[in-house]
Amino acid sequence: MGTTDIIAIERSFEKGLNFRKSLMALAASFMLASAVQAATPSTAEVNTTGLAVTDDTVTVGILHSITGTMAISEIGSVQAEKLAIDQINASGGVLGRQIDFVQEDGASDWPTFAEKARKLLRQDNVAAIFGAWTSASRKAILPVMEQYNGMLYYPTFYEGLEQSPNVVYTGQEATQQILASLDWAAETKGAKTFYLLGSDYIWPRTSNKIARKHIEDMMGLRVVGEDYYPLGHTQFNTAINKIKLKKPDVIFASVVGGSNVAFYKQMKAAGVDFTEEDPLLLTISVTEDEIRGIGGENVEGIYASMKYFQSLDNANNKEFVAAFKEAYGDDMVIGDVTQAAYLGPWLWKKAVEKAGSFDIDEIREEFAGIEFEKAPEGYVRIHENHHLWSKTRIGQAQLDGQYKVVFETEELMEPDPFPEGYQ
Amino acid sequence: MFDGYTSSELMSIFAMQGFAGLSLFSVFVLMALGLTIIFGQMGVINMAHGEFMILGAYTTYLTSGFFQSYLPGLFGGYFFVAIILAFLVCAALGALVEWLMIRHLYHRPLDTLLATWGLSLIMQQAYRSIFGAREVGVDLPDWMMGAFQVTDMVELPINGLFVMIIALAIAVGLYLLMYRSGYGKKVRAVVQNRPMAEAVGINSAGIDRATFALGCGIAGIAGAAFTMIGSTGPSSGQAYIVDTFLVVVFGGAQSVLGTIVSAFGISQAQSTMEFFLSGSMAKVLTLLVVVGILMIRPEGLMAVKVRR
């Protein structure tokens, strides 16, 4: 059963493979050129810890769910990571070596994630792992990464409160995503009262804790309600009635998964037109990917706070979107996490080249300050706490399922996984 | 929590809240009816019930796509076609599954449990391979969106009303079928005493297949209806299955009337508590009450009295 699915997914990647072939050809010509310029450093020099590095290849691992309930979210990340690897190979690889990858399926099951991470590190000796999506899967992998000293590049925006020497967090942590958007709602939209609504697990709860502290203590405004529903909950009529009774200026929503679809459809059915912004809905959990399942007509007018939207107007992003569609088809949409996953291989390449070595301990020393100017989101830099400096943006959902960017922070937001005063 | 509200505001909220409870009730009824008649008739617990519902949802999705491409003028009415198609597709697959799998496993309840669970995994993966892992958006005709404005404050969602009407129609139809038709008489005979029913010439294998198909078909209709309020993805069925079992077991697993009473009790309790507590706590309390009652009445609310 698993195999048929993998075959089907591989088939859908066929376009990508053709793309890869043409890139390979391009890469070969590049390599000829670079071989003339400088000899690649010897393997003994760049790999002292027995990683899977040869004179012309280096092997990395990709570890996401391509089967099971999380496949819906994680497939975009797999696609982005493969695209980045292809592009890096086409431009000459890393320290003169082409990247091979071993892909494992976490199957939406957290113990499986740990098992596969162990396999990638111990059996395949991969130089880096790009993977995990939910916090639960990351937490399952974490002890393995620390025990065998691997390095995980984790793409999802998440709740913070973590800083492992064996993880690089390429998505935003909670304060980056939340604080600027609340300030924006108060300053631009004159919001005074907030209603916090989320699915019942660690990420929404932590996010709302931060949001509540910020609203009440820093902004001096009011939270008029806070409500959680079990994951997979599909009946939001009561929640909607409570919101109607409280009449908040802003609904701050962190509902996830299938519940998202139910929530927005039922809001719409209850006569709420988000374009009227009464109340205004601000979410941290609906990317372009989710809108495909919810339907653009059901979310038109909501605001989302993310670091990346597919519609971002800059040269890097245009190139990225074009390459992504070229590889995987024109009907693809790219959400925040997909872009963050794309950053992983590039940041790893930069760190390796700065360190002049594939060794994990050497790379770790070099992370702080590494910049990626070609990031689709514009520009990112690694903070010494292994998170990224990035801008926060607010987009308004359009009927066609894309976001129109209406606000972006002037400065890069500092990642602060252990925010003082917010715990 | 009601400080500072006028009495008319409160009245409106209570009216809307009553409606929310009723629409939850009809959702529960739709989910559980198919499962109940299968369990009541054959003692088979169909773990793939949720996946049959999603098959109905995907059928609706395909029908909507077909109407958009080929019959855009009739798009407003496609939903009725979709419901009928969903019933037929699911019933056909149900009959096939019964013939290939279930009939070999009668009198082995634990094995049917495992087999139908396996079936649910196969169906989920099949959806993933055919429709992709991402959820699909089902377009609805405009008239089904939005709400009836009853007063300034009271707005009743049209899709909620629609689900209610479907649930009512199916419940009435099922009642007529079970208590006013020859088929229903045979079903009840088989439920009460299978060997005796066979002895008087009732083809119990045929009745089993028809009932399994009917249960799956009703699941398909439920799935079609839920495209209005929920998500359509390979694993969306899982979101419904727990509530469905809860309703069926609490109602007394073999009684259609018990299922309806239990759906009413659970939905009202849950929507009332959701209003005063957070959604998660409401669920916990509802489950606690159900467990408590089941400890006193292990057969469920309305067990059919059968001589064993």
XYZ file of C-alpha atoms in Angstrom:
731
model
C 0.000 0.000 0.000
C 2.785 2.363 0.922
C 4.641 1.508 -2.260
C 1.737 2.294 -4.562
C 1.513 5.655 -2.945
C 5.202 6.316 -3.357
C 4.936 5.296 -6.992
C 2.050 7.689 -7.453
C 3.966 10.503 -5.850
C 7.054 9.689 -7.864
C 4.884 9.801 -10.936
C 3.656 13.225 -10.044
C 7.284 14.230 -9.688
C 8.058 13.013 -13.180
C 7.948 16.521 -14.479
C 10.409 17.371 -11.765
C 12.688 14.557 -12.849
C 12.832 15.806 -16.407
C 13.619 19.190 -15.022
C 16.304 17.579 -12.917
C 17.835 15.910 -15.975
C 18.195 19.158 -17.803
C 19.668 20.704 -14.693
C 22.139 17.825 -14.432
C 23.358 18.521 -17.923
C 23.781 22.119 -17.001
C 25.543 21.080 -13.818
C 28.020 18.908 -15.724
C 29.108 21.833 -17.826
C 29.468 23.987 -14.737
C 31.580 21.362 -13.054
C 33.954 21.186 -16.001
C 34.379 24.900 -15.765
C 34.984 24.928 -12.035
C 37.381 21.969 -12.188
C 39.651 24.065 -14.326
C 39.520 26.932 -11.853
C 40.172 25.182 -8.554
C 40.620 21.638 -7.389
C 37.916 20.545 -4.943
C 39.250 20.025 -1.400
C 40.106 16.424 -0.601
C 37.543 14.283 1.203
C 39.850 13.538 4.132
C 40.058 17.261 4.732
C 36.306 18.103 4.666
C 34.973 14.998 6.340
C 36.665 13.743 9.498
C 33.608 12.116 11.070
C 32.661 9.385 8.616
C 29.808 11.158 6.865
C 28.616 9.946 3.461
C 30.941 12.211 1.509
C 33.000 11.013 -1.463
C 35.263 12.931 -3.808
C 32.324 14.003 -5.931
C 29.118 13.422 -3.937
C 27.643 14.165 -0.547
C 24.515 12.452 0.746
C 21.777 14.203 2.706
C 18.482 12.953 4.084
C 14.905 14.127 3.485
C 12.486 13.001 6.171
C 8.846 13.995 5.817
C 5.483 12.228 5.814
C 4.450 11.304 2.313
C 1.761 8.949 3.568
C -0.773 9.384 6.341
C -2.663 12.392 7.583
C 0.246 14.867 7.487
C 1.151 14.116 3.876
C -1.164 16.934 2.826
C 1.101 19.466 4.499
C 4.519 17.906 4.127
C 4.592 17.136 0.413
C 5.134 20.809 -0.396
C 8.216 20.796 1.825
C 9.621 17.714 0.099
C 9.123 19.371 -3.274
C 10.846 22.564 -2.138
C 13.826 20.719 -0.657
C 14.309 18.657 -3.809
C 14.097 21.785 -5.920
C 16.750 23.507 -3.807
C 19.015 20.460 -4.037
C 18.613 20.348 -7.819
C 19.429 24.022 -8.104
C 22.489 23.717 -5.880
C 23.707 20.758 -7.932
C 23.167 22.725 -11.121
C 25.285 25.558 -9.786
C 28.216 23.279 -8.937
C 27.165 21.525 -5.748
C 28.663 21.971 -2.298
C 32.461 22.109 -1.986
C 32.586 20.703 -5.514
C 30.380 17.764 -4.651
C 26.989 16.895 -6.079
C 24.228 16.314 -3.530
C 22.536 12.918 -3.416
C 19.569 12.465 -1.173
C 18.005 9.557 0.643
C 14.301 10.085 1.218
C 12.494 8.419 4.082
C 8.801 8.481 4.921
C 7.844 9.461 8.462
C 4.305 8.244 7.673
C 2.648 10.809 9.992
C 3.755 8.670 12.910
C 6.136 10.142 15.465
C 8.011 6.971 16.496
C 8.551 6.253 12.800
C 10.158 9.670 12.447
C 12.627 8.837 15.232
C 13.363 5.442 13.720
C 13.970 6.859 10.251
C 16.142 9.653 11.613
C 18.268 7.033 13.361
C 18.516 5.087 10.110
C 19.554 8.180 8.153
C 22.251 9.088 10.668
C 23.621 5.644 11.517
C 23.185 3.692 8.319
C 23.291 6.334 5.591
C 25.614 8.707 7.508
C 23.884 11.683 5.957
C 25.519 15.085 6.265
C 22.245 16.872 6.990
C 18.564 16.037 7.434
C 15.885 18.247 5.970
C 12.658 17.276 7.583
C 9.954 17.068 10.232
C 6.867 19.250 10.089
C 4.770 19.011 13.227
C 6.305 19.881 16.567
C 5.520 16.358 17.712
C 7.659 14.848 14.962
C 10.482 17.296 15.717
C 10.386 16.422 19.398
C 10.538 12.734 18.443
C 13.603 13.260 16.265
C 15.389 15.583 18.673
C 16.954 12.995 21.034
C 18.221 11.035 18.031
C 19.801 14.135 16.491
C 21.492 14.991 19.768
C 22.654 11.446 20.491
C 24.326 10.952 17.106
C 25.193 14.598 16.556
C 23.222 15.158 13.375
C 21.859 18.449 12.055
C 18.172 18.903 11.317
C 16.821 21.759 9.178
C 13.240 22.236 10.382
C 10.901 24.304 8.180
C 7.669 24.899 10.092
C 6.659 28.000 12.028
C 6.326 26.729 15.582
C 5.768 27.616 19.229
C 9.383 28.376 20.213
C 10.632 27.354 23.665
C 13.314 25.225 22.083
C 16.899 25.742 20.973
C 18.847 22.642 20.162
C 22.479 22.681 18.988
C 21.398 20.027 16.480
C 18.540 21.884 14.813
C 18.319 24.917 12.551
C 14.837 26.418 12.584
C 14.102 27.947 9.177
C 10.497 28.879 9.976
C 9.422 31.582 12.404
C 9.090 31.025 16.122
C 5.921 32.275 17.776
C 6.892 35.804 18.785
C 8.095 36.669 15.291
C 4.796 35.658 13.805
C 2.489 37.084 16.449
C 3.719 40.333 17.981
C 4.008 42.436 14.850
C 0.597 41.328 13.599
C -1.145 42.276 16.839
C 0.540 45.681 16.802
C -0.571 46.091 13.202
C -4.191 45.234 14.042
C -4.230 47.795 16.841
C -2.423 50.579 14.989
C -3.805 50.252 11.474
C -7.245 48.824 12.169
C -7.907 50.386 15.557
C -8.628 47.032 17.183
C -9.427 47.137 20.913
C -10.797 43.681 21.690
C -9.505 40.275 20.682
C -10.966 36.763 20.643
C -8.418 33.924 20.652
C -9.495 30.694 18.975
C -7.388 27.629 18.324
C -7.092 23.884 17.976
C -6.225 22.232 21.245
C -2.544 21.385 21.253
C 0.773 22.949 22.124
C 1.261 25.373 19.242
C -2.050 27.290 19.447
C -1.968 27.281 23.243
C 1.568 28.664 23.409
C 0.863 31.148 20.649
C -2.261 32.406 22.386
C -0.435 32.677 25.692
C 2.072 34.962 24.000
C -0.719 36.838 22.237
C -2.664 37.353 25.474
C 0.390 38.664 27.327
C 1.138 41.035 24.504
C -2.438 42.274 24.162
C -3.062 42.754 27.872
C 0.332 43.715 29.294
C 2.133 45.444 26.435
C -0.717 46.979 24.454
C -3.172 47.545 27.305
C -6.086 46.138 25.292
C -8.618 43.410 26.057
C -8.975 39.708 25.335
C -12.703 38.987 25.432
C -12.552 35.245 24.891
C -10.195 32.309 24.479
C -11.436 28.987 23.171
C -9.956 25.671 22.052
C -11.430 22.793 20.089
C -10.059 19.264 19.712
C -8.004 18.514 16.598
C -10.307 17.396 13.823
C -13.352 19.121 15.349
C -15.888 19.857 12.627
C -18.753 21.691 14.337
C -18.089 25.352 15.010
C -21.635 26.707 15.266
C -21.377 27.179 19.018
C -17.962 28.790 18.725
C -19.385 31.166 16.133
C -22.316 32.071 18.386
C -19.937 32.832 21.241
C -17.954 35.102 18.952
C -21.126 36.850 17.817
C -22.113 37.432 21.434
C -18.717 38.842 22.403
C -18.417 41.041 19.306
C -14.612 41.232 19.274
C -12.803 43.580 16.886
C -10.375 40.825 15.959
C -10.625 37.033 15.873
C -7.106 35.696 16.301
C -7.286 32.181 14.859
C -4.885 29.264 15.061
C -7.202 26.452 13.995
C -5.417 23.766 11.965
C -6.039 20.862 9.626
C -9.483 19.681 8.605
C -11.008 21.853 11.337
C -9.882 24.880 9.355
C -12.122 23.967 6.452
C -15.103 23.414 8.741
C -14.501 26.646 10.645
C -14.289 28.967 7.631
C -17.148 27.298 5.754
C -19.381 27.612 8.795
C -18.360 31.209 9.466
C -19.304 32.020 5.894
C -22.575 30.105 6.227
C -23.362 31.996 9.436
C -23.418 35.188 7.411
C -19.967 36.504 8.255
C -18.385 38.373 5.355
C -14.693 38.747 6.161
C -14.206 41.511 3.627
C -16.319 43.758 5.867
C -13.724 43.249 8.627
C -16.413 43.195 11.286
C -14.917 41.321 13.003
C -11.525 41.266 11.360
C -10.023 37.785 11.217
C -6.281 37.428 11.722
C -4.827 33.947 11.390
C -1.402 32.418 11.835
C -2.319 29.019 10.422
C -3.813 29.470 6.947
C -1.262 29.469 4.122
C -1.994 29.316 0.400
C -1.809 25.528 0.737
C -4.683 25.452 3.215
C -6.816 27.793 1.110
C -6.842 25.192 -1.640
C -8.808 22.914 0.665
C -10.962 25.623 2.236
C -11.923 27.419 -0.963
C -11.017 31.023 -1.755
C -14.635 32.188 -1.520
C -14.775 31.066 2.115
C -11.714 33.008 3.276
C -11.783 36.076 1.050
C -10.869 39.041 3.221
C -9.120 37.302 6.119
C -5.637 38.425 7.129
C -2.721 36.081 7.715
C 0.547 36.819 9.472
C 3.466 34.918 7.965
C 6.951 35.608 6.720
C 6.253 34.516 3.168
C 3.430 34.744 0.650
C 3.561 33.384 -2.880
C 2.604 36.815 -4.188
C 5.667 38.595 -2.698
C 6.917 41.054 -5.253
C 10.671 40.654 -5.479
C 13.044 39.220 -8.048
C 14.146 36.257 -5.894
C 10.588 35.173 -5.362
C 9.571 35.499 -8.997
C 12.449 33.226 -9.946
C 11.553 30.780 -7.178
C 7.856 30.605 -8.064
C 8.676 30.129 -11.745
C 11.155 27.338 -10.991
C 8.730 25.643 -8.631
C 5.915 25.687 -11.164
C 8.256 24.556 -13.913
C 9.235 21.569 -11.792
C 5.888 20.559 -10.344
C 3.152 22.032 -12.498
C 1.358 25.314 -12.985
C -1.406 24.632 -10.502
C 1.022 24.429 -7.563
C 0.687 26.893 -4.720
C 3.509 27.760 -2.360
C 2.865 28.413 1.295
C 5.026 29.801 4.072
C 6.436 26.441 5.178
C 7.264 25.364 1.637
C 9.423 28.444 1.240
C 11.082 27.848 4.614
C 11.842 24.269 3.547
C 13.487 25.638 0.407
C 15.869 27.674 2.585
C 17.200 24.565 4.361
C 19.544 23.122 1.715
C 20.778 26.604 0.776
C 21.639 27.561 4.360
C 23.374 24.222 4.827
C 25.442 24.829 1.670
C 26.458 28.272 2.907
C 27.439 26.945 6.320
C 29.462 24.088 4.826
C 31.302 26.422 2.498
C 32.004 28.925 5.246
C 33.344 26.141 7.473
C 35.188 24.470 4.603
C 34.002 21.196 6.046
C 30.989 18.897 6.215
C 31.648 18.071 9.872
C 28.662 18.951 12.027
C 30.768 20.512 14.797
C 32.644 22.703 12.319
C 29.411 23.866 10.688
C 27.766 24.659 13.989
C 30.496 27.168 14.808
C 29.753 29.051 11.600
C 25.957 29.355 11.694
C 25.676 32.716 13.405
C 25.571 35.469 10.824
C 25.191 33.328 7.711
C 23.160 35.268 5.159
C 21.074 34.129 2.234
C 20.449 37.027 -0.124
C 18.604 34.922 -2.687
C 15.872 33.822 -0.270
C 12.441 34.048 -1.898
C 11.195 35.885 1.178
C 13.851 38.515 0.488
C 16.771 38.086 2.818
C 17.429 35.964 5.887
C 20.273 35.647 8.364
C 20.910 32.933 10.949
C 20.825 34.135 14.553
C 23.200 32.580 17.068
C 20.159 30.827 18.560
C 19.799 28.827 15.296
C 16.602 30.625 14.268
C 16.328 33.068 11.373
C 16.091 36.814 11.347
C 13.180 37.444 9.010
C 10.514 39.997 8.217
C 6.912 39.474 9.230
C 4.241 40.225 6.665
C 0.499 40.468 6.667
C -1.468 39.369 3.647
C -5.148 39.606 2.850
C -6.721 36.550 1.241
C -8.163 37.080 -2.231
C -10.890 35.181 -4.024
C -8.305 33.334 -6.148
C -6.666 31.821 -3.063
C -3.613 34.108 -3.086
C -2.660 36.673 -0.465
C -2.177 40.334 -1.190
C 0.578 41.718 1.021
C -0.724 44.732 2.941
C 2.010 45.201 5.517
C 5.574 44.207 6.193
C 7.847 45.044 9.108
C 10.567 47.505 8.208
C 13.262 45.645 10.059
C 14.045 41.957 10.280
C 12.387 40.521 13.384
C 14.770 39.033 15.906
C 13.996 35.402 16.745
C 13.369 35.022 20.448
C 12.451 31.422 21.269
C 12.411 32.077 25.018
C 10.669 35.449 25.219
C 11.004 37.065 28.617
C 7.778 38.306 30.112
C 5.687 36.102 27.820
C 5.844 32.828 29.726
C -20.979 35.874 31.510
C -24.185 37.610 30.448
C -23.502 40.968 32.064
C -24.183 43.929 29.865
C -26.358 42.256 27.279
C -29.926 43.272 26.551
C -32.618 40.643 26.867
C -33.294 40.695 23.143
C -29.630 40.005 22.416
C -29.714 37.095 24.793
C -32.907 35.729 23.253
C -31.332 35.847 19.817
C -28.214 34.089 20.990
C -30.236 31.379 22.668
C -32.286 30.928 19.518
C -29.154 30.596 17.436
C -27.616 28.300 20.002
C -30.698 26.080 19.899
C -30.306 25.936 16.150
C -26.625 25.048 16.541
C -27.621 22.163 18.791
C -30.201 20.952 16.298
C -27.803 21.090 13.395
C -25.215 19.143 15.395
C -28.003 16.663 16.104
C -28.762 16.194 12.439
C -25.073 15.773 11.634
C -24.837 13.032 14.270
C -27.951 11.327 12.966
C -26.613 11.343 9.411
C -23.281 9.934 10.518
C -24.668 7.225 12.729
C -27.670 5.820 10.869
C -25.635 3.892 8.313
C -23.435 2.375 10.962
C -26.377 1.453 13.167
C -28.306 -0.537 10.627
C -25.211 -2.473 9.607
C -24.350 -3.269 13.195
C -27.934 -4.023 14.132
C -28.466 -6.369 11.233
C -25.213 -8.247 11.069
C -23.198 -7.459 14.171
C -20.471 -6.065 11.922
C -18.672 -2.974 13.118
C -17.723 -1.134 9.961
C -14.497 0.708 10.746
C -14.413 2.000 7.166
C -17.620 3.973 7.710
C -15.767 7.296 7.655
C -14.060 6.389 4.400
C -17.407 5.568 2.787
C -18.547 9.026 3.850
C -15.507 10.555 2.192
C -16.220 8.522 -0.936
C -19.565 10.302 -1.009
C -17.760 13.615 -0.573
C -15.383 12.888 -3.445
C -18.337 11.866 -5.593
C -19.847 15.269 -4.872
C -16.548 16.910 -5.741
C -16.392 15.118 -9.095
C -20.050 15.868 -9.836
C -19.520 19.543 -9.127
C -16.514 19.559 -11.444
C -18.535 17.827 -14.154
C -21.408 20.302 -13.910
C -19.026 23.265 -13.967
C -17.383 22.015 -17.134
C -20.321 20.632 -19.067
C -23.576 21.901 -17.590
C -22.805 25.273 -15.997
C -26.436 26.330 -16.435
C -27.628 23.594 -14.124
C -24.908 24.110 -11.523
C -27.420 25.388 -8.972
C -29.058 22.003 -8.837
C -26.037 19.730 -9.080
C -26.107 18.944 -5.400
C -29.234 16.824 -5.691
C -27.651 14.786 -8.462
C -24.516 14.462 -6.345
C -26.461 13.092 -3.385
C -28.075 10.400 -5.514
C -24.769 9.517 -7.151
C -23.029 9.408 -3.771
C -25.649 6.963 -2.533
C -25.335 4.741 -5.586
C -21.536 4.717 -5.687
C -21.176 3.959 -1.982
C -23.927 1.351 -2.006
C -22.326 -0.379 -4.983
C -18.924 -0.435 -3.317
C -20.571 -1.583 -0.091
C -22.222 -4.524 -1.844
C -18.909 -5.440 -3.437
C -17.071 -5.279 -0.121
C -19.733 -7.438 1.508
C -19.401 -10.010 -1.244
C -15.613 -10.069 -1.305
C -14.835 -9.721 2.371
C -17.514 -9.385 4.992
C -19.587 -12.461 4.185
C -16.585 -14.679 4.816
C -16.161 -13.244 8.264
C -19.610 -13.501 9.825
C -19.622 -14.772 13.388
C -16.082 -13.461 13.782
C -16.729 -9.920 15.044
C -13.114 -9.172 15.927
C -11.958 -10.230 12.487
C -14.509 -8.003 10.762
C -13.270 -5.165 12.942
C -9.701 -5.711 11.741
C -10.716 -6.346 8.157
C -12.816 -3.194 7.876
C -10.073 -1.200 9.572
C -7.658 -2.505 6.954
C -10.199 -1.564 4.323
C -10.317 1.968 5.713
C -6.528 2.278 5.364
C -6.662 0.970 1.801
C -9.414 3.431 0.908
C -7.540 6.359 2.466
C -4.420 5.521 0.522
C -6.431 5.052 -2.659
C -7.907 8.554 -2.244
C -4.408 9.899 -1.693
C -3.145 8.269 -4.877
C -6.124 9.304 -6.981
C -7.024 12.758 -5.676
C -3.707 13.751 -4.091
C -2.877 14.179 -0.443
C -4.210 17.723 -0.325
C -7.787 18.453 0.564
C -10.021 19.374 -2.331
C -12.361 22.331 -2.281
C -15.932 21.516 -3.273
C -17.666 24.450 -4.930
C -21.198 25.019 -3.774
C -23.944 26.803 -5.680
C -24.515 30.332 -4.418
C -27.948 29.648 -3.004
C -26.480 27.211 -0.514
C -24.080 29.736 0.968
C -24.979 32.369 3.483
C -27.735 32.599 6.018
C -31.426 33.369 6.473
C -31.787 36.679 8.224
C -34.649 35.993 10.628
C -34.220 39.097 12.775
C -31.352 41.568 13.084
C -29.410 39.256 15.321
C -30.751 35.833 14.424
C -29.184 34.300 11.339
C -29.723 30.683 10.401
C -27.109 29.101 8.114
C -28.714 27.674 4.987
C -26.377 24.709 4.808
C -27.304 23.816 8.395
C -30.980 23.802 7.410
C -30.163 21.707 4.383
C -28.314 19.098 6.444
C -31.318 18.981 8.785
C -33.718 18.352 5.943
C -31.539 15.562 4.541
C -31.217 13.947 7.966
C -34.956 14.137 8.505
C -35.699 12.713 5.063
C -33.353 9.784 5.583
C -34.649 9.051 9.070
C -38.246 9.026 7.831
C -37.317 6.988 4.769
C -35.494 4.473 6.909
C -38.427 4.211 9.276
C -40.798 3.494 6.398
C -38.383 0.968 4.945
C -37.865 -0.864 8.213
C -41.407 -0.857 9.541
C -43.649 -0.538 6.488
C -42.004 -2.648 3.800
C -41.527 -6.328 3.110
C -37.774 -5.872 3.126
C -37.940 -4.240 6.555
C -40.016 -7.104 7.916
C -37.372 -9.563 6.731
C -34.575 -7.471 8.225
C -36.305 -7.378 11.577
C -36.928 -11.089 11.427
C -33.250 -11.780 10.752
C -32.183 -9.456 13.563
C -34.480 -11.153 16.053
C -33.771 -14.751 15.184
C -31.571 -15.608 12.259
C -31.954 -19.437 12.166
C -35.731 -19.162 12.475
C -35.888 -16.532 9.751
C -33.850 -18.772 7.472
C -36.092 -21.691 8.321
C -39.140 -19.838 7.001
C -37.357 -19.135 3.756
C -35.857 -15.697 4.150
C -32.640 -15.340 2.162
C -30.557 -13.956 4.992
C -27.387 -13.659 2.900
C -29.235 -11.449 0.426
C -30.679 -9.368 3.255
C -27.191 -8.943 4.691
C -25.767 -7.711 1.422
C -28.642 -5.308 0.838
C -28.328 -3.938 4.358
C -24.591 -3.462 4.125
C -25.031 -1.671 0.817
C -27.812 0.478 2.275
C -25.673 1.433 5.288
C -22.765 2.383 3.052
C -25.081 4.299 0.748
C -26.385 6.353 3.675
C -22.786 7.021 4.674
C -22.277 8.314 1.136
C -25.205 10.718 1.454
C -23.815 11.910 4.777
C -20.455 12.506 3.127
C -22.071 14.467 0.315
C -23.912 16.625 2.835
C -20.779 17.247 4.874
C -18.951 18.830 1.962
C -21.026 21.875 2.920
C -19.664 22.089 6.438
C -16.387 20.185 6.570
C -13.262 19.220 4.701
C -12.831 16.667 1.935
C -9.475 14.940 2.102
C -8.112 11.395 2.223
C -8.209 11.220 6.015
C -11.161 13.523 6.730
C -13.327 10.497 7.537
C -11.321 9.961 10.692
C -12.705 13.175 12.134
C -16.209 11.739 12.151
C -15.641 8.158 13.155
C -15.179 8.669 16.899
C -18.365 10.700 17.288
C -20.196 8.178 15.150
C -19.221 5.253 17.343
C -20.026 7.258 20.420
C -23.549 7.941 19.212
C -24.159 4.370 18.080
C -22.838 2.684 21.217
C -24.571 5.125 23.548
C -27.865 4.628 21.738
C -27.828 0.876 22.131
C -26.015 -0.494 19.186
C -28.903 -2.169 17.402
C -31.697 0.328 17.682
C -32.376 3.022 15.131
C -34.593 4.902 17.541
C -31.916 4.613 20.229
C -29.402 6.123 17.820
C -31.643 9.106 17.243
C -32.303 9.641 20.940
C -28.609 9.298 21.709
C -27.642 11.702 18.928
C -30.091 14.222 20.370
C -28.798 13.852 23.918
C -25.134 14.065 23.016
C -25.538 16.962 20.604
C -27.569 19.061 23.045
C -25.228 18.328 25.928
C -22.199 19.131 23.841
C -23.427 22.340 22.258
C -24.742 23.663 25.583
C -21.496 22.913 27.382
C -19.438 24.280 24.512
C -21.231 27.541 25.023
C -20.258 27.862 28.657
C -16.891 26.095 28.615
C -14.114 25.766 26.084
C -14.718 23.318 23.246
C -12.226 20.771 24.521
C -13.628 20.737 28.043
C -17.143 20.304 26.665
C -15.987 17.221 24.802
C -14.313 15.788 27.884
C -17.426 16.309 30.007
C -19.693 14.815 27.348
C -17.516 11.720 27.174
C -17.469 11.426 30.969
C -21.267 11.525 31.128
C -21.553 8.940 28.367
C -19.079 6.632 30.086
C -20.960 7.050 33.364
C -24.299 6.154 31.800
C -22.828 3.205 29.937
C -21.485 1.845 33.232
C -25.031 1.805 34.565
C -26.617 0.664 31.300
C -24.014 -1.355 29.370
C -26.525 -2.104 26.603
C -26.912 1.563 25.772
C -29.990 3.728 26.028
C -32.422 1.581 24.075
C -31.335 -1.984 23.711
C -33.519 -4.243 21.615
C -34.795 -6.989 23.877
C -33.907 -10.266 22.235
C -34.080 -13.763 23.632
C -30.611 -15.240 23.486
